Amino acid sequence: MSARIIDGKAIAAELRGKVTMEVHRLRRDRGIVPGLAVVLVGANPASEVYVGSKKKMTVDSGMRSFDYRLADTAGESELLALIQRLNGDPDVNGILVQLPLPAHINSQNVIAAIDPSKDVDGFHPMNAGRLATGLPALVPCTPFGCVILAKTVHASLEGLNAVVIGRSNIVGKPLAQLLSAENATVTIAHSRTRDLPAVCRGADLLFAAIGRAEMVNGDYIKQGATVIDVGINRVPGEGGKSRIVGDVMFADASAIAGAISPVPGGVGPMTIACLLVNTLRAASARAGLPLPAI
Ligand code: NDP
């Protein structure tokens, strides 16, 4: 049996379509145009690509996009001053500082300087705390997208056994909290977990957010499980070119799983779509409007 492929590209396109409709409605009924400011420090080629597609999709959805580029020699104080300015700018509803930052800048100081109501990455300790305590929050985009993908397979996640491999602040931890809020029974696995394949074989929902190319093979997967692959790993490909693979060995896993998200074309497109959802939500909240039902 071969697993159903979870088409993140199509699901993300549908989500962006809903955002576009809500942005249009906000502009028509309230004269509000949500704005997203993206700050890039230095010239990291991968970050340039991410920032370029974020900008395009922001504009395509009818929102305003504001681009800020600082040289990699820019100091932390310069970046903090820019964030203060964006915090006070009424046209800016979302602020995203592209990570990683150059080593001389403390990312935690930068994240903490962002107004939590404009923190569309959901990394501010205030939003992390609100998520952990079950209060409404701007939640990190990648885990947000993972849960949406899982819910395209299972109408409800209630009572399902979920295993999240990875416990980073960006993916694993917030993902575990979102799944718990969906009433799944959640296990967080990591590099010190004993007999990881056996732990994973207990999962109805398996999320791999590790950063190790194709580590999760068929031995980790329960028959019929739903597998969401968060990993983005660059490995040598044919003709000296590199290619992107996930944390899951796709062919092996799809022979056992019931449903599986591919890399590329799974979680990746969802991350940007959820960034747009967060920006729309931030703009609605700032205007005192109810959150759009997306
Ligand atoms: P981190 O490096 O911050 O975290 C990796 C996690 O994996 C850690 O918790 C680590 O455990 C765990 N881990 C590492 N090796 C093993 C192992 N051998 N067995 C079990 N667990 C292990 O990575 P991120 O969370 O930032 O990212 C994870 C992956 O997701 C990466 O490939 C990244 O590129 C990708 N990603 C994709 C996004 C997207 O949009 N699709 C967005 C963000 C990330 P420990 O805590 O013990 O060290």
Short mmCIF file of C-alpha atoms and ligand atoms in Angstrom, two decimals:
data_model
loop_
_atom_site.label_atom_id
_atom_site.label_comp_id
_atom_site.label_asym_id
_atom_site.label_seq_id
_atom_site.Cartn_x
_atom_site.Cartn_y
_atom_site.Cartn_z
CA MET A 1 0.00 0.00 0.00
CA SER A 2 1.26 3.47 -0.79
CA ALA A 3 0.54 6.45 1.43
CA ARG A 4 -1.67 9.35 0.43
CA ILE A 5 0.51 12.37 -0.35
CA ILE A 6 -0.37 15.47 1.66
CA ASP A 7 -0.08 18.22 -0.93
CA GLY A 8 1.20 21.16 1.09
CA LYS A 9 1.54 23.29 -2.02
CA ALA A 10 -2.16 23.02 -2.86
CA ILE A 11 -3.29 23.35 0.77
CA ALA A 12 -1.11 26.45 1.21
CA ALA A 13 -2.47 27.97 -2.02
CA GLU A 14 -6.01 27.45 -0.73
CA LEU A 15 -5.10 29.08 2.58
CA ARG A 16 -3.50 32.05 0.82
CA GLY A 17 -6.68 32.38 -1.25
CA LYS A 18 -8.73 32.68 1.97
CA VAL A 19 -6.29 35.25 3.34
CA THR A 20 -6.57 37.26 0.10
CA MET A 21 -10.36 37.32 0.42
CA GLU A 22 -10.18 38.48 4.04
CA VAL A 23 -7.59 41.15 3.19
CA HIS A 24 -9.90 42.40 0.45
CA ARG A 25 -12.82 42.49 2.90
CA LEU A 26 -10.76 44.40 5.48
CA ARG A 27 -9.76 46.99 2.90
CA ARG A 28 -13.28 47.33 1.50
CA ASP A 29 -15.17 47.47 4.81
CA ARG A 30 -12.65 49.18 7.09
CA GLY A 31 -10.08 50.83 4.83
CA ILE A 32 -7.35 48.76 6.51
CA VAL A 33 -4.46 47.28 4.52
CA PRO A 34 -2.35 44.89 6.64
CA GLY A 35 1.39 45.49 6.36
CA LEU A 36 4.30 43.13 6.96
CA ALA A 37 7.84 44.41 7.55
CA VAL A 38 10.62 41.94 6.85
CA VAL A 39 14.10 42.74 8.15
CA LEU A 40 17.14 41.03 6.68
CA VAL A 41 20.60 41.55 8.13
CA GLY A 42 23.53 40.61 5.92
CA ALA A 43 23.52 38.58 2.71
CA ASN A 44 22.74 34.94 3.50
CA PRO A 45 21.70 33.37 0.13
CA ALA A 46 19.08 31.04 1.70
CA SER A 47 17.59 33.95 3.67
CA GLU A 48 17.48 36.09 0.49
CA VAL A 49 15.37 33.37 -1.18
CA TYR A 50 12.98 33.08 1.81
CA VAL A 51 12.61 36.85 2.08
CA GLY A 52 11.96 37.14 -1.67
CA SER A 53 9.11 34.61 -1.62
CA LYS A 54 7.63 36.09 1.58
CA LYS A 55 7.56 39.49 -0.08
CA LYS A 56 5.94 38.17 -3.27
CA MET A 57 3.21 36.26 -1.44
CA THR A 58 2.52 39.19 0.89
CA VAL A 59 1.95 41.49 -2.08
CA ASP A 60 -0.03 38.83 -3.99
CA SER A 61 -2.44 38.55 -1.05
CA GLY A 62 -3.15 42.28 -1.19
CA MET A 63 -1.09 43.24 1.88
CA ARG A 64 1.69 45.79 2.00
CA SER A 65 5.24 44.56 2.21
CA PHE A 66 8.03 46.67 3.71
CA ASP A 67 11.60 45.57 3.11
CA TYR A 68 14.50 46.51 5.38
CA ARG A 69 18.05 45.45 4.57
CA LEU A 70 20.91 46.06 6.97
CA ALA A 71 24.55 45.34 6.20
CA ASP A 72 26.07 42.35 8.01
CA THR A 73 28.28 44.85 9.82
CA ALA A 74 25.20 46.55 11.34
CA GLY A 75 25.29 46.57 15.13
CA GLU A 76 22.64 45.23 17.48
CA SER A 77 21.72 48.77 18.54
CA GLU A 78 21.01 49.74 14.93
CA LEU A 79 18.69 46.75 14.53
CA LEU A 80 16.96 47.45 17.85
CA ALA A 81 16.41 51.08 16.81
CA LEU A 82 14.79 49.90 13.55
CA ILE A 83 12.50 47.55 15.48
CA GLN A 84 11.46 50.39 17.81
CA ARG A 85 10.57 52.45 14.75
CA LEU A 86 8.53 49.59 13.24
CA ASN A 87 6.80 48.96 16.59
CA GLY A 88 5.52 52.53 16.44
CA ASP A 89 4.58 52.55 12.75
CA PRO A 90 0.78 52.23 12.33
CA ASP A 91 1.16 50.91 8.77
CA VAL A 92 3.17 47.92 10.02
CA ASN A 93 1.08 45.12 11.57
CA GLY A 94 3.68 42.37 11.45
CA ILE A 95 7.44 42.42 12.00
CA LEU A 96 9.62 39.53 10.93
CA VAL A 97 13.36 39.54 11.52
CA GLN A 98 14.84 36.84 9.29
CA LEU A 99 16.96 34.38 11.27
CA PRO A 100 19.76 33.44 11.59
CA LEU A 101 21.29 36.81 12.49
CA PRO A 102 25.04 37.47 12.28
CA ALA A 103 26.88 36.06 15.29
CA HIS A 104 27.58 39.48 16.85
CA ILE A 105 23.84 40.12 17.31
CA ASN A 106 21.95 38.47 20.16
CA SER A 107 18.78 37.03 18.59
CA GLN A 108 16.98 36.80 21.93
CA ASN A 109 17.41 40.55 22.54
CA VAL A 110 16.06 41.25 19.07
CA ILE A 111 13.04 38.95 19.41
CA ALA A 112 12.22 40.42 22.83
CA ALA A 113 12.28 43.96 21.36
CA ILE A 114 9.43 43.24 18.91
CA ASP A 115 5.99 44.42 20.03
CA PRO A 116 4.27 41.07 20.87
CA SER A 117 1.14 42.17 19.00
CA LYS A 118 3.27 42.49 15.82
CA ASP A 119 5.32 39.32 16.44
CA VAL A 120 4.04 37.35 13.43
CA ASP A 121 6.79 34.75 13.84
CA GLY A 122 5.38 33.98 17.30
CA PHE A 123 8.86 33.78 18.86
CA HIS A 124 8.46 36.52 21.51
CA PRO A 125 8.47 35.09 25.06
CA MET A 126 5.08 36.73 25.60
CA ASN A 127 3.53 34.78 22.71
CA ALA A 128 5.39 31.58 23.69
CA GLY A 129 4.02 31.97 27.23
CA ARG A 130 0.51 32.69 26.02
CA LEU A 131 0.59 29.57 23.83
CA ALA A 132 1.92 27.49 26.73
CA THR A 133 -0.82 28.74 29.06
CA GLY A 134 -3.63 28.30 26.52
CA LEU A 135 -4.24 32.01 25.88
CA PRO A 136 -4.80 33.42 22.39
CA ALA A 137 -1.39 34.06 20.81
CA LEU A 138 0.45 34.60 17.57
CA VAL A 139 1.90 31.10 17.10
CA PRO A 140 5.03 30.12 15.15
CA CYS A 141 4.22 29.61 11.49
CA THR A 142 5.82 26.21 10.83
CA PRO A 143 4.07 24.31 13.65
CA PHE A 144 0.85 26.15 12.82
CA GLY A 145 1.17 24.80 9.25
CA CYS A 146 1.96 21.28 10.49
CA VAL A 147 -1.26 21.13 12.48
CA ILE A 148 -3.29 22.35 9.49
CA LEU A 149 -1.72 19.59 7.35
CA ALA A 150 -2.52 16.93 9.96
CA LYS A 151 -6.10 18.16 10.09
CA THR A 152 -6.51 17.65 6.35
CA VAL A 153 -6.11 13.93 7.11
CA HIS A 154 -7.90 13.72 10.48
CA ALA A 155 -10.93 15.93 11.04
CA SER A 156 -10.09 15.78 14.76
CA LEU A 157 -6.75 15.05 16.43
CA GLU A 158 -8.43 14.27 19.75
CA GLY A 159 -7.07 11.20 21.45
CA LEU A 160 -4.51 10.45 18.74
CA ASN A 161 -0.97 9.59 19.83
CA ALA A 162 1.36 12.25 18.45
CA VAL A 163 5.15 12.02 18.54
CA VAL A 164 7.16 15.15 17.77
CA ILE A 165 10.86 14.51 17.10
CA GLY A 166 12.63 17.78 17.96
CA ARG A 167 12.19 20.26 20.81
CA SER A 168 13.37 23.58 19.36
CA ASN A 169 11.61 26.83 20.30
CA ILE A 170 10.83 27.39 16.63
CA VAL A 171 9.23 24.05 15.75
CA GLY A 172 9.17 21.14 18.22
CA LYS A 173 8.05 22.85 21.45
CA PRO A 174 5.28 25.02 20.00
CA LEU A 175 4.12 22.11 17.83
CA ALA A 176 3.77 19.89 20.91
CA GLN A 177 1.71 22.62 22.60
CA LEU A 178 -0.55 23.10 19.60
CA LEU A 179 -1.15 19.35 19.38
CA SER A 180 -1.91 19.18 23.08
CA ALA A 181 -4.41 22.03 22.60
CA GLU A 182 -6.02 19.82 19.92
CA ASN A 183 -6.34 17.09 22.59
CA ALA A 184 -3.77 14.77 21.05
CA THR A 185 -1.64 12.74 23.46
CA VAL A 186 1.81 14.17 22.85
CA THR A 187 5.31 12.76 23.26
CA ILE A 188 8.32 15.00 22.57
CA ALA A 189 11.36 13.03 21.44
CA HIS A 190 14.89 14.38 20.99
CA SER A 191 18.53 13.38 20.69
CA ARG A 192 18.55 11.71 24.14
CA THR A 193 15.38 9.68 23.62
CA ARG A 194 15.95 5.95 24.17
CA ASP A 195 14.91 3.62 21.36
CA LEU A 196 13.50 6.38 19.19
CA PRO A 197 12.10 4.00 16.50
CA ALA A 198 10.02 2.20 19.14
CA VAL A 199 8.71 5.50 20.54
CA CYS A 200 7.80 6.63 17.03
CA ARG A 201 6.07 3.34 16.19
CA GLY A 202 3.50 4.27 18.86
CA ALA A 203 2.50 7.36 16.90
CA ASP A 204 -0.71 7.84 14.95
CA LEU A 205 0.80 11.23 14.03
CA LEU A 206 4.55 11.48 13.56
CA PHE A 207 6.25 14.87 13.11
CA ALA A 208 9.95 14.95 12.20
CA ALA A 209 11.66 18.29 12.96
CA ILE A 210 15.23 17.14 13.38
CA GLY A 211 17.46 18.56 10.64
CA ARG A 212 18.98 15.17 9.72
CA ALA A 213 18.58 14.05 6.13
CA GLU A 214 16.26 11.03 5.76
CA MET A 215 16.88 9.78 9.30
CA VAL A 216 13.34 8.49 9.81
CA ASN A 217 12.88 5.27 7.86
CA GLY A 218 10.09 2.73 7.70
CA ASP A 219 11.21 1.19 10.99
CA TYR A 220 9.96 4.35 12.81
CA ILE A 221 6.47 4.22 11.38
CA LYS A 222 3.30 2.50 12.51
CA GLN A 223 1.16 1.02 9.72
CA GLY A 224 -1.25 3.68 8.48
CA ALA A 225 0.24 6.56 10.51
CA THR A 226 0.24 10.17 9.31
CA VAL A 227 3.79 11.48 8.83
CA ILE A 228 4.59 15.19 8.60
CA ASP A 229 8.15 15.95 7.54
CA VAL A 230 9.41 19.38 8.64
CA GLY A 231 13.06 18.85 7.71
CA ILE A 232 14.87 20.86 5.05
CA ASN A 233 18.26 19.34 4.32
CA ARG A 234 20.54 20.09 1.40
CA VAL A 235 22.37 16.99 0.14
CA PRO A 236 24.57 16.37 -2.91
CA GLY A 237 22.51 15.53 -6.00
CA GLU A 238 23.24 14.50 -9.55
CA GLY A 239 25.73 16.39 -11.71
CA GLY A 240 27.34 18.20 -8.79
CA LYS A 241 24.08 19.99 -7.96
CA SER A 242 22.50 19.83 -4.52
CA ARG A 243 18.93 18.81 -3.76
CA ILE A 244 16.58 19.24 -0.81
CA VAL A 245 15.39 16.25 1.22
CA GLY A 246 13.41 16.00 4.43
CA ASP A 247 14.10 14.22 7.71
CA VAL A 248 12.05 11.24 6.48
CA MET A 249 13.13 8.61 3.96
CA PHE A 250 10.17 9.26 1.73
CA ALA A 251 9.94 6.09 -0.39
CA ASP A 252 10.53 3.78 2.58
CA ALA A 253 8.06 5.63 4.82
CA SER A 254 5.31 5.96 2.25
CA ALA A 255 5.13 2.17 1.89
CA ILE A 256 3.96 2.00 5.54
CA ALA A 257 2.36 5.36 6.39
CA GLY A 258 -1.28 6.14 5.64
CA ALA A 259 -0.49 9.73 4.67
CA ILE A 260 2.77 11.62 4.30
CA SER A 261 3.91 15.16 3.48
CA PRO A 262 6.69 15.40 0.89
CA VAL A 263 9.78 17.61 0.90
CA PRO A 264 9.70 19.90 -0.96
CA GLY A 265 6.01 20.70 -1.31
CA GLY A 266 4.79 19.81 2.19
CA VAL A 267 5.40 21.94 5.27
CA GLY A 268 7.53 24.59 3.49
CA PRO A 269 4.71 26.32 1.57
CA MET A 270 2.50 26.20 4.69
CA THR A 271 5.01 28.25 6.68
CA ILE A 272 4.65 31.31 4.43
CA ALA A 273 0.87 30.89 4.16
CA CYS A 274 0.64 30.86 7.98
CA LEU A 275 2.81 33.98 8.16
CA LEU A 276 0.16 35.72 6.07
CA VAL A 277 -2.58 34.39 8.36
CA ASN A 278 -0.68 35.77 11.38
CA THR A 279 -0.24 39.18 9.73
CA LEU A 280 -3.95 39.32 8.93
CA ARG A 281 -4.78 38.31 12.51
CA ALA A 282 -2.40 40.92 13.92
CA ALA A 283 -3.99 43.63 11.75
CA SER A 284 -7.51 42.58 12.78
CA ALA A 285 -6.61 42.48 16.48
CA ARG A 286 -4.98 45.92 16.28
CA ALA A 287 -8.20 47.33 14.77
CA GLY A 288 -10.23 45.72 17.57
CA LEU A 289 -11.95 43.37 15.12
CA PRO A 290 -12.70 39.70 15.70
CA LEU A 291 -10.10 37.33 14.24
CA PRO A 292 -11.03 36.24 10.71
CA ALA A 293 -12.34 32.68 10.62
CA ILE A 294 -9.67 30.98 8.52
P1 NDP B 1 17.09 22.46 15.76
O1 NDP B 1 18.46 22.07 15.34
O2 NDP B 1 16.89 23.72 16.54
O3 NDP B 1 16.45 21.26 16.60
C1 NDP B 1 16.60 19.94 16.18
C2 NDP B 1 15.96 19.02 17.17
O4 NDP B 1 16.16 17.69 16.70
C3 NDP B 1 16.57 19.10 18.57
O5 NDP B 1 15.55 19.10 19.54
C4 NDP B 1 17.43 17.86 18.67
O6 NDP B 1 17.49 17.26 19.96
C5 NDP B 1 16.70 16.89 17.76
N1 NDP B 1 17.63 15.89 17.22
C6 NDP B 1 18.81 16.12 16.61
N2 NDP B 1 19.38 14.95 16.27
C7 NDP B 1 18.55 13.96 16.70
C8 NDP B 1 18.60 12.55 16.66
N3 NDP B 1 19.62 11.89 16.11
N4 NDP B 1 17.57 11.88 17.21
C9 NDP B 1 16.53 12.53 17.76
N5 NDP B 1 16.44 13.87 17.82
C10 NDP B 1 17.44 14.58 17.31
O7 NDP B 1 16.23 22.50 14.41
P2 NDP B 1 14.83 23.26 14.06
O8 NDP B 1 13.78 22.82 15.00
O9 NDP B 1 15.08 24.69 13.87
O10 NDP B 1 14.58 22.65 12.62
C11 NDP B 1 14.38 21.26 12.41
C12 NDP B 1 14.29 20.98 10.93
O11 NDP B 1 13.17 21.67 10.39
C13 NDP B 1 15.49 21.48 10.11
O12 NDP B 1 15.71 20.59 9.03
C14 NDP B 1 15.03 22.81 9.58
O13 NDP B 1 15.68 23.17 8.38
C15 NDP B 1 13.58 22.52 9.33
N6 NDP B 1 12.72 23.70 9.35
C16 NDP B 1 11.83 23.79 8.34
C17 NDP B 1 10.97 24.85 8.28
C18 NDP B 1 9.98 24.90 7.17
O14 NDP B 1 9.43 25.94 6.89
N7 NDP B 1 9.67 23.78 6.53
C19 NDP B 1 11.03 25.95 9.25
C20 NDP B 1 11.94 25.70 10.34
C21 NDP B 1 12.77 24.62 10.35
P3 NDP B 1 18.19 17.97 21.22
O15 NDP B 1 17.22 19.03 21.67
O16 NDP B 1 18.37 16.89 22.19
O17 NDP B 1 19.48 18.56 20.71
#
